[in-house]
Short mmCIF file of C-alpha atoms in Angstrom, two decimals:
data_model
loop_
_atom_site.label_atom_id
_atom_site.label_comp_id
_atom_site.label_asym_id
_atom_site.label_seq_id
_atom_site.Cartn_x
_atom_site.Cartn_y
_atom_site.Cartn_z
CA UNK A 237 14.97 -13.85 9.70
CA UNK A 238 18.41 -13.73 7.99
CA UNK A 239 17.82 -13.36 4.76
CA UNK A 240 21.23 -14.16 3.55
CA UNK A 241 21.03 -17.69 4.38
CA UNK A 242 18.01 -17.99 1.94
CA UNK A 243 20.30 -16.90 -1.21
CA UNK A 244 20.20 -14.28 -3.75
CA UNK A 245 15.99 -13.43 -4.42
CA UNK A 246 14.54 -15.30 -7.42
CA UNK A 247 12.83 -11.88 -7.95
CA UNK A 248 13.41 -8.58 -7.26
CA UNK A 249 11.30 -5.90 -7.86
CA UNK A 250 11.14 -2.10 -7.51
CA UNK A 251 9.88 1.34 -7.29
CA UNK A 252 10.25 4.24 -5.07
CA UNK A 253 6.82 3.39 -3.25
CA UNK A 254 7.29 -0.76 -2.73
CA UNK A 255 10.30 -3.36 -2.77
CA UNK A 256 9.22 -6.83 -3.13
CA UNK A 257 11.97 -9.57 -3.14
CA UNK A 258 10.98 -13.11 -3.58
CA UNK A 259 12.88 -15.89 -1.27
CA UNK A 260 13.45 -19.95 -2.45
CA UNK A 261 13.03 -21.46 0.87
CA UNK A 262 12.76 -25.37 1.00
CA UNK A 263 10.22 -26.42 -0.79
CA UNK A 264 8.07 -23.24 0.04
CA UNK A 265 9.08 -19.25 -0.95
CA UNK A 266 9.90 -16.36 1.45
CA UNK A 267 7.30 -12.64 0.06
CA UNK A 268 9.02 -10.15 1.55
CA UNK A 269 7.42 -6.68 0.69
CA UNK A 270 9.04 -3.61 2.21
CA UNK A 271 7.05 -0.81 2.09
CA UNK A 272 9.29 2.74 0.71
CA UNK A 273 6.79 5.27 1.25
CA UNK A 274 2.79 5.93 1.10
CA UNK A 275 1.82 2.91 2.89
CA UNK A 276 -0.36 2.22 6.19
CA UNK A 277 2.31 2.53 9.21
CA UNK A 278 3.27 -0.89 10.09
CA UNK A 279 1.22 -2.22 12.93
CA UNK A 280 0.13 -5.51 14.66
CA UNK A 281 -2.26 -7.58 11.98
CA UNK A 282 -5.79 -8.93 12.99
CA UNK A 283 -5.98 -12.57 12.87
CA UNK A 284 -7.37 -13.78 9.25
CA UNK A 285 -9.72 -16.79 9.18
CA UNK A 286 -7.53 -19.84 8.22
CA UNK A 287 -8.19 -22.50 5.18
CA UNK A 288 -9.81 -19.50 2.81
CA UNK A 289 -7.25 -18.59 0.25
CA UNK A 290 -5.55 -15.72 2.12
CA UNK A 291 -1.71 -15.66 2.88
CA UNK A 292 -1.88 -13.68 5.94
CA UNK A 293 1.60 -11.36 6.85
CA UNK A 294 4.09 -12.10 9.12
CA UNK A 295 4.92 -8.58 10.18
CA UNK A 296 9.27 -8.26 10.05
CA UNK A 297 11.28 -6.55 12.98
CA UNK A 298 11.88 -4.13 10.45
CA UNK A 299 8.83 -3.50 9.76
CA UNK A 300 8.45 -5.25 6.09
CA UNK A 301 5.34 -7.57 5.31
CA UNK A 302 6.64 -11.56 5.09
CA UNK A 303 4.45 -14.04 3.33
CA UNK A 304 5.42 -17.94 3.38
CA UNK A 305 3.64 -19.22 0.22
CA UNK A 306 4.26 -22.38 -1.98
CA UNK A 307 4.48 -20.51 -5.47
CA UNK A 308 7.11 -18.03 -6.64
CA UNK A 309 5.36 -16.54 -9.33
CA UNK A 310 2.13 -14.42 -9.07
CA UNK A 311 -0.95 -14.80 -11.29
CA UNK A 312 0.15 -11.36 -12.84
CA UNK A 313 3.31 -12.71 -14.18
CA UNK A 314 1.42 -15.72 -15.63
CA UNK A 315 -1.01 -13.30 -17.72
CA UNK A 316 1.01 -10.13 -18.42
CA UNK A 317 2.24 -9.50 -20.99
CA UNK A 318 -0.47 -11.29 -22.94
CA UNK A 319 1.55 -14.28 -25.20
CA UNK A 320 -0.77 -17.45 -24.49
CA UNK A 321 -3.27 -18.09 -27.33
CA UNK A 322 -6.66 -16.73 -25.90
CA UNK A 323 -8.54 -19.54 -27.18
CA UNK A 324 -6.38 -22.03 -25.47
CA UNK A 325 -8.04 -24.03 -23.19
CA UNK A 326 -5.19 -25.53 -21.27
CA UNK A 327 -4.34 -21.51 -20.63
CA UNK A 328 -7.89 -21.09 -19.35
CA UNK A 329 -8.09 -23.53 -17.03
CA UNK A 330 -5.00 -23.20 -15.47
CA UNK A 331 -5.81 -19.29 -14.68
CA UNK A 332 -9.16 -19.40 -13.80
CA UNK A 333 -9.73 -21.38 -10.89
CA UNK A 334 -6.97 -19.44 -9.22
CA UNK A 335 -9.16 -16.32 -9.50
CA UNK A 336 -12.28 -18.19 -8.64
CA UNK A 337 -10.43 -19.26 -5.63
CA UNK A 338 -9.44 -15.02 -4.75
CA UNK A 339 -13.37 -14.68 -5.03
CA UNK A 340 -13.93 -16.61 -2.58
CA UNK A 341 -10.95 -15.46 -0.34
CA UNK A 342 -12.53 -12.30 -0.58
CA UNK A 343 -15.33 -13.23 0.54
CA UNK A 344 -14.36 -14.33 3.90
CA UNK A 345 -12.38 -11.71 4.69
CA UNK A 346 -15.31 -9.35 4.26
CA UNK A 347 -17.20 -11.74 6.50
CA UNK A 348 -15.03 -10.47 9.43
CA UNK A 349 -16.68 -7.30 9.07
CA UNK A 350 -15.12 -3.59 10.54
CA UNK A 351 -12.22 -5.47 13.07
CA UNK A 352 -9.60 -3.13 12.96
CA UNK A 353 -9.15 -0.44 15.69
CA UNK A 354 -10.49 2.91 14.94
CA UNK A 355 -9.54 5.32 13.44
CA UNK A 356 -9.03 1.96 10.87
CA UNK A 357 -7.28 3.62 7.48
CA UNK A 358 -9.38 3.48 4.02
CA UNK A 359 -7.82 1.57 1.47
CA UNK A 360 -4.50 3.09 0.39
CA UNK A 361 -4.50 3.69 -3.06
CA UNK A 362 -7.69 6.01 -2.24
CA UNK A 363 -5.87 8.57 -0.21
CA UNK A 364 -2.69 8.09 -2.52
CA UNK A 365 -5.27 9.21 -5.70
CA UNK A 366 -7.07 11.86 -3.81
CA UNK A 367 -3.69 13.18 -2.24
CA UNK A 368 -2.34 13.07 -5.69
CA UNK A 369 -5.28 15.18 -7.52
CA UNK A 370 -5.04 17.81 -5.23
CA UNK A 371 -1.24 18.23 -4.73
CA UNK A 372 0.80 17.09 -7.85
CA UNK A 373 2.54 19.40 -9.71
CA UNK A 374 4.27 16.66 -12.27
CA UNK A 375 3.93 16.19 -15.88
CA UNK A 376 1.38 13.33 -15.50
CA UNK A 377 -1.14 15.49 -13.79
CA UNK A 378 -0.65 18.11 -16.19
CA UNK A 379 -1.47 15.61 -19.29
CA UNK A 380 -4.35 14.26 -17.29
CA UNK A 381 -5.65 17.84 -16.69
CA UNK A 382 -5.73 18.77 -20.32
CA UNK A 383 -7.09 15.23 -21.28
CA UNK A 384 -10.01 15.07 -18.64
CA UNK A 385 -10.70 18.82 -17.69
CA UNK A 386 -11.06 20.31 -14.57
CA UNK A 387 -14.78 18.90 -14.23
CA UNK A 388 -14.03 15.13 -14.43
CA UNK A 389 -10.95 15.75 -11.83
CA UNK A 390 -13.57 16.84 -9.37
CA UNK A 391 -16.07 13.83 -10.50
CA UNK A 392 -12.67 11.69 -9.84
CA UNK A 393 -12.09 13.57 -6.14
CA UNK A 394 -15.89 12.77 -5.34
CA UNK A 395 -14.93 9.15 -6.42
CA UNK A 396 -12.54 9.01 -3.39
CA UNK A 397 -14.99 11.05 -0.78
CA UNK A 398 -17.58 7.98 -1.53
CA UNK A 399 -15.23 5.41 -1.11
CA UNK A 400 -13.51 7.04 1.99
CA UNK A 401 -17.47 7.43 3.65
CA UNK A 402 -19.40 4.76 5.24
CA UNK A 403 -22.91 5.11 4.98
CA UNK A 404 -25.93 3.30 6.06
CA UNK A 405 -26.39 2.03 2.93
CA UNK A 406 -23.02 0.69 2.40
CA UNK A 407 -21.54 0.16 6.00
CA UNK A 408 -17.79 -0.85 6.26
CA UNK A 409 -15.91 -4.25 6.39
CA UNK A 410 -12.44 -5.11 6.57
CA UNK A 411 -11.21 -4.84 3.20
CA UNK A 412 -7.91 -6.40 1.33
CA UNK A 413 -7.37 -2.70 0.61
CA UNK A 414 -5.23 -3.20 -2.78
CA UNK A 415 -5.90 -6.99 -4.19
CA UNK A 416 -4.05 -7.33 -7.63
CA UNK A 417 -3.17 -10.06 -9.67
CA UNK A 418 0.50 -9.45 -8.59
CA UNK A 419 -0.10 -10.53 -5.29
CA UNK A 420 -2.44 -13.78 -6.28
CA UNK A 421 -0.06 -16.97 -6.18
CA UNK A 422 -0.68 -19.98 -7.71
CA UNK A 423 0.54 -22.70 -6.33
CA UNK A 424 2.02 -25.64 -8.10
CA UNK A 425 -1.44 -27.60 -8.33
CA UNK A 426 -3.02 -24.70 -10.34
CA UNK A 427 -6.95 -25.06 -8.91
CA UNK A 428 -5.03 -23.66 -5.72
CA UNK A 429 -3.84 -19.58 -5.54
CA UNK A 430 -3.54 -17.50 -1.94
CA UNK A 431 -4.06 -13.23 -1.84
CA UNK A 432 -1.19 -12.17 -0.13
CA UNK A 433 -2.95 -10.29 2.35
CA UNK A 434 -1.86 -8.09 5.76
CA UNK A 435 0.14 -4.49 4.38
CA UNK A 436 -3.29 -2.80 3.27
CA UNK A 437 -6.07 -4.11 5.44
CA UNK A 438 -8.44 -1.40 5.43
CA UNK A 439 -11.90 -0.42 6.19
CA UNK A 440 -14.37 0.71 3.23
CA UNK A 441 -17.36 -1.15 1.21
CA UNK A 442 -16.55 -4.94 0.73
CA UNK A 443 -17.50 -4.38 -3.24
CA UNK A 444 -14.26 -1.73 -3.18
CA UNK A 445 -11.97 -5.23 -3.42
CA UNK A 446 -13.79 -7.24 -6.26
CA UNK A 447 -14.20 -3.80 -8.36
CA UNK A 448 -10.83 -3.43 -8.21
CA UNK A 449 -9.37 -6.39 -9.38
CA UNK A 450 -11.92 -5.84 -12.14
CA UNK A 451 -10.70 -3.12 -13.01
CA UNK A 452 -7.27 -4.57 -13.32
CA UNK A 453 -8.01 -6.85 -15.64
CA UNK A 454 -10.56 -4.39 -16.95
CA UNK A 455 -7.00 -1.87 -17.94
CA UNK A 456 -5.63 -4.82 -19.45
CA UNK A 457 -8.44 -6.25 -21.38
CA UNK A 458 -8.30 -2.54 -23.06
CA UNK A 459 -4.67 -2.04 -23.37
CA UNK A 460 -4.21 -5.14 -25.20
CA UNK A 461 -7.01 -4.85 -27.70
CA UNK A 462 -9.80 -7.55 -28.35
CA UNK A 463 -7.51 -10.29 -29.68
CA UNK A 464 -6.40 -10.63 -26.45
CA UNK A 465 -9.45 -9.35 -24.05
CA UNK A 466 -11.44 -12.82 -23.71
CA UNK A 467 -9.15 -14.10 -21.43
CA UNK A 468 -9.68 -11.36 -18.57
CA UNK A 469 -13.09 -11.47 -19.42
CA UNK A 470 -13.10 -14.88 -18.17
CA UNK A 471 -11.07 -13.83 -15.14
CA UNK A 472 -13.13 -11.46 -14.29
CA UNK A 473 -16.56 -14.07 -14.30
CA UNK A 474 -14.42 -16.43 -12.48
CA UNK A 475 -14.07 -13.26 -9.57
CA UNK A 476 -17.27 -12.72 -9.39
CA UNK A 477 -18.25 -16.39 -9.49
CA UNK A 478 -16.30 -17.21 -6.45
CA UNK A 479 -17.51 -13.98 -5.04
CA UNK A 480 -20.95 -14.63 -5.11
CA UNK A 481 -23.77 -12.77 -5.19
CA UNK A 482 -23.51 -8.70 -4.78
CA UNK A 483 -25.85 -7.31 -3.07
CA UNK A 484 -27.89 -4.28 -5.05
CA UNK A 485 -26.21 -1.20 -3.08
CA UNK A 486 -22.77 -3.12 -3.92
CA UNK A 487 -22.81 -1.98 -7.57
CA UNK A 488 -21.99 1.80 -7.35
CA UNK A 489 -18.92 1.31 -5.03
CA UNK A 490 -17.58 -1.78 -7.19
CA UNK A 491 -17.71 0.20 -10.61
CA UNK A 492 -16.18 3.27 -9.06
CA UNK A 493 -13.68 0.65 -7.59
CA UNK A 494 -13.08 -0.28 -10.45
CA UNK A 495 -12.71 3.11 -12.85
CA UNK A 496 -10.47 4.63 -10.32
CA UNK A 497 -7.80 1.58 -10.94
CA UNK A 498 -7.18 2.85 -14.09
CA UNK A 499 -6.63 6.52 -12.78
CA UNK A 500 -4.58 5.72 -9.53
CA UNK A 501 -1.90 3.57 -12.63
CA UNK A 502 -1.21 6.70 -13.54
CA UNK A 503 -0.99 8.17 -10.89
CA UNK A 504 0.96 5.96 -9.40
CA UNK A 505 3.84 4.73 -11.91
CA UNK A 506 4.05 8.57 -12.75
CA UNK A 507 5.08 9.00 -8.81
CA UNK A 508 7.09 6.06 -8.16
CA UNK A 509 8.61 4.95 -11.38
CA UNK A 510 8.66 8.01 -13.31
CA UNK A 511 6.87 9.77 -16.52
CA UNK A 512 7.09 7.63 -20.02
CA UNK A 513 5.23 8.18 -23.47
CA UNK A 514 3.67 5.13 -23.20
CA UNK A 515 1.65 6.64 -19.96
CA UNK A 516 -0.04 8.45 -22.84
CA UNK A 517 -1.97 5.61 -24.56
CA UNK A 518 -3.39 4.62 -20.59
CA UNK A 519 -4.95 8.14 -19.81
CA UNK A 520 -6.58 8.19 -23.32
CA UNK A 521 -8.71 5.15 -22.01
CA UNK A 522 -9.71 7.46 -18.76
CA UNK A 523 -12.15 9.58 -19.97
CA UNK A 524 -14.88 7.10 -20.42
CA UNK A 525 -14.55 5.46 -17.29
CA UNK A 526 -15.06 9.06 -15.73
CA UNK A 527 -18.35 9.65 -17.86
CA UNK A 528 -19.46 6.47 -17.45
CA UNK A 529 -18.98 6.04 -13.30
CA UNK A 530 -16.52 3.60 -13.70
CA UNK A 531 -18.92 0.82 -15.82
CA UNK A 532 -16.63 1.42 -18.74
CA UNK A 533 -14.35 -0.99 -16.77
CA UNK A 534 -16.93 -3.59 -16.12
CA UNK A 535 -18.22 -3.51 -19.64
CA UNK A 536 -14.77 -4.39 -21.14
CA UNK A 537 -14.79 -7.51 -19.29
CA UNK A 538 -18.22 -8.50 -19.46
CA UNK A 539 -19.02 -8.80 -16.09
CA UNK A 540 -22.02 -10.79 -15.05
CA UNK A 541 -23.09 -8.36 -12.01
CA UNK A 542 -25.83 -11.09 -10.13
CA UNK A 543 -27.06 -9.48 -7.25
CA UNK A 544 -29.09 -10.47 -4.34
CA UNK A 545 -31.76 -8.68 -2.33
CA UNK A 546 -30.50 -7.76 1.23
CA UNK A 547 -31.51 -10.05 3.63
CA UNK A 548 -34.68 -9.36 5.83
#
């Protein structure tokens, strides 16, 4: 596509691992998100089920990710930096049926179950964190060192090896990979949002997705303090509503999921944006989530874990 004939992007965003320029086009808008470094080679997309919620990727000559959505503006933009009163309803209700409506994108795509072609890549920001634990040498892993100790970097390596293992217990599906509010779209009638999905597909357990955007919101909901947590609380139950029931050996991947979130923010924004103070305050909220397996990040959001027994 020649991008020059759409105009200058309405948004622009970057870091050394992802550039994401936003596109007017018509009445619709252009995603385009080239991948710098760190991601899953480019390589021909599986078919996604139509009518769900996802916004599957048109793969570019060059090899960038191209998503033809109706909103320019991503759910994360809408909620981050917190400013809306929390007890505002009209706030609530606009944001919450978009993320009722990811739940349930997410649950079709792990209906497809294990479609990629082996060997089918675990979801990326696993094998950035577990590449990063081992092998960086930067000021971030040095603070995180002295604020967890050596014994809750291993806990966090094992954290990877379970999510990067299928067992019979948890078998794989096709996963998002890396769902985040930043790549949820509204569209202009705001009970309607799309997952930009296609750059991460992955293979792993299905409750890897939903923990992580938990534990999104669950980082936010504790950077922000509890004037301003309700609101991804209720984000979080309108996930999981939408989601469904869990099943019962769904709970230990989603709240690992869900700890490591916090960990691979540091990890990455050290790595691709570069070291500030304020990286401090987010790695004194780690060390919980480590003792805890990760259900720190689900109790600061409240989330109502329903599960179901397996069927016979």
């Amino acid at each position: 596509m020649n991008h020059s004939a759409l105009g200058p992007p309405v948004r622009d965003m970057r870091t050394g691992r992802l550039h994401t320029r936003v596109y007017r086009s018509g009445d619709s808008h252009l995603w385009r998100r080239e991948v710098l470094q760190d991601g899953i080679p480019a390589r021909a997309l599986p078919a996604l089920p139509a009518g769900t919620g996802l916004a599957a990727a048109e793969l570019a000559e060059d090899g960038a990710y191209e998503y033809r959505v109706a909103g320019g503006s991503s759910l994360g933009h809408l909620i981050w930096p917190p400013t809306a009163d929390p007890a505002d309803p009209a706030h609530r209700d606009t944001l919450t049926p978009a993320m009722a409506s990811t739940g349930r994108a997410l649950r079709s795509l792990h209906a497809q179950g294990p479609v990629l072609i082996d060997p089918a890549p675990v979801p990326p920001p696993v094998t950035r964190l577990a590449r990063w634990l081992h092998s960086a040498d930067d000021h971030a892993h040095h603070r995180l060192t002295a604020v967890l100790g050596p014994a809750r970097l291993r806990e966090l390596s094992d954290w990877c090896d379970v999510l990067a293992t299928p067992t019979p217990a948890r078998p794989w599906t096709l996963l998002h990979g890396e769902p985040s509010v930043g790549l949820i779209i509204p569209s202009p009638a705001p009970a309607h949002a799309v997952l930009l999905t296609g750059e991460t597909l992955s293979h792993g357990p299905a409750a890897f997705d939903t923990g992580w955007l938990i534990g999104e919101l669950a980082e936010m909901a504790r950077l922000c303090g509890p004037t301003h947590a309700p609101p991804f609380a209720a984000l979080a139950t309108a996930l999981l509503t939408g989601y469904g029931p869990l099943a019962p050996d769904d709970l230990t991947p989603l709240a690992l999921a869900a700890g490591l979130r916090s960990v691979v923010h540091v990890a990455d924004y050290a790595a691709y944006v570069g070291w500030t103070d304020g990286l401090e305050h987010c790695i004194a909220l780690l060390p919980d989530l480590v003792d805890t397996s990760g259900r720190a990040a689900l109790d600061a959001v409240a989330a109502p874990l329903s599960t179901a027994a397996p069927e016979a």
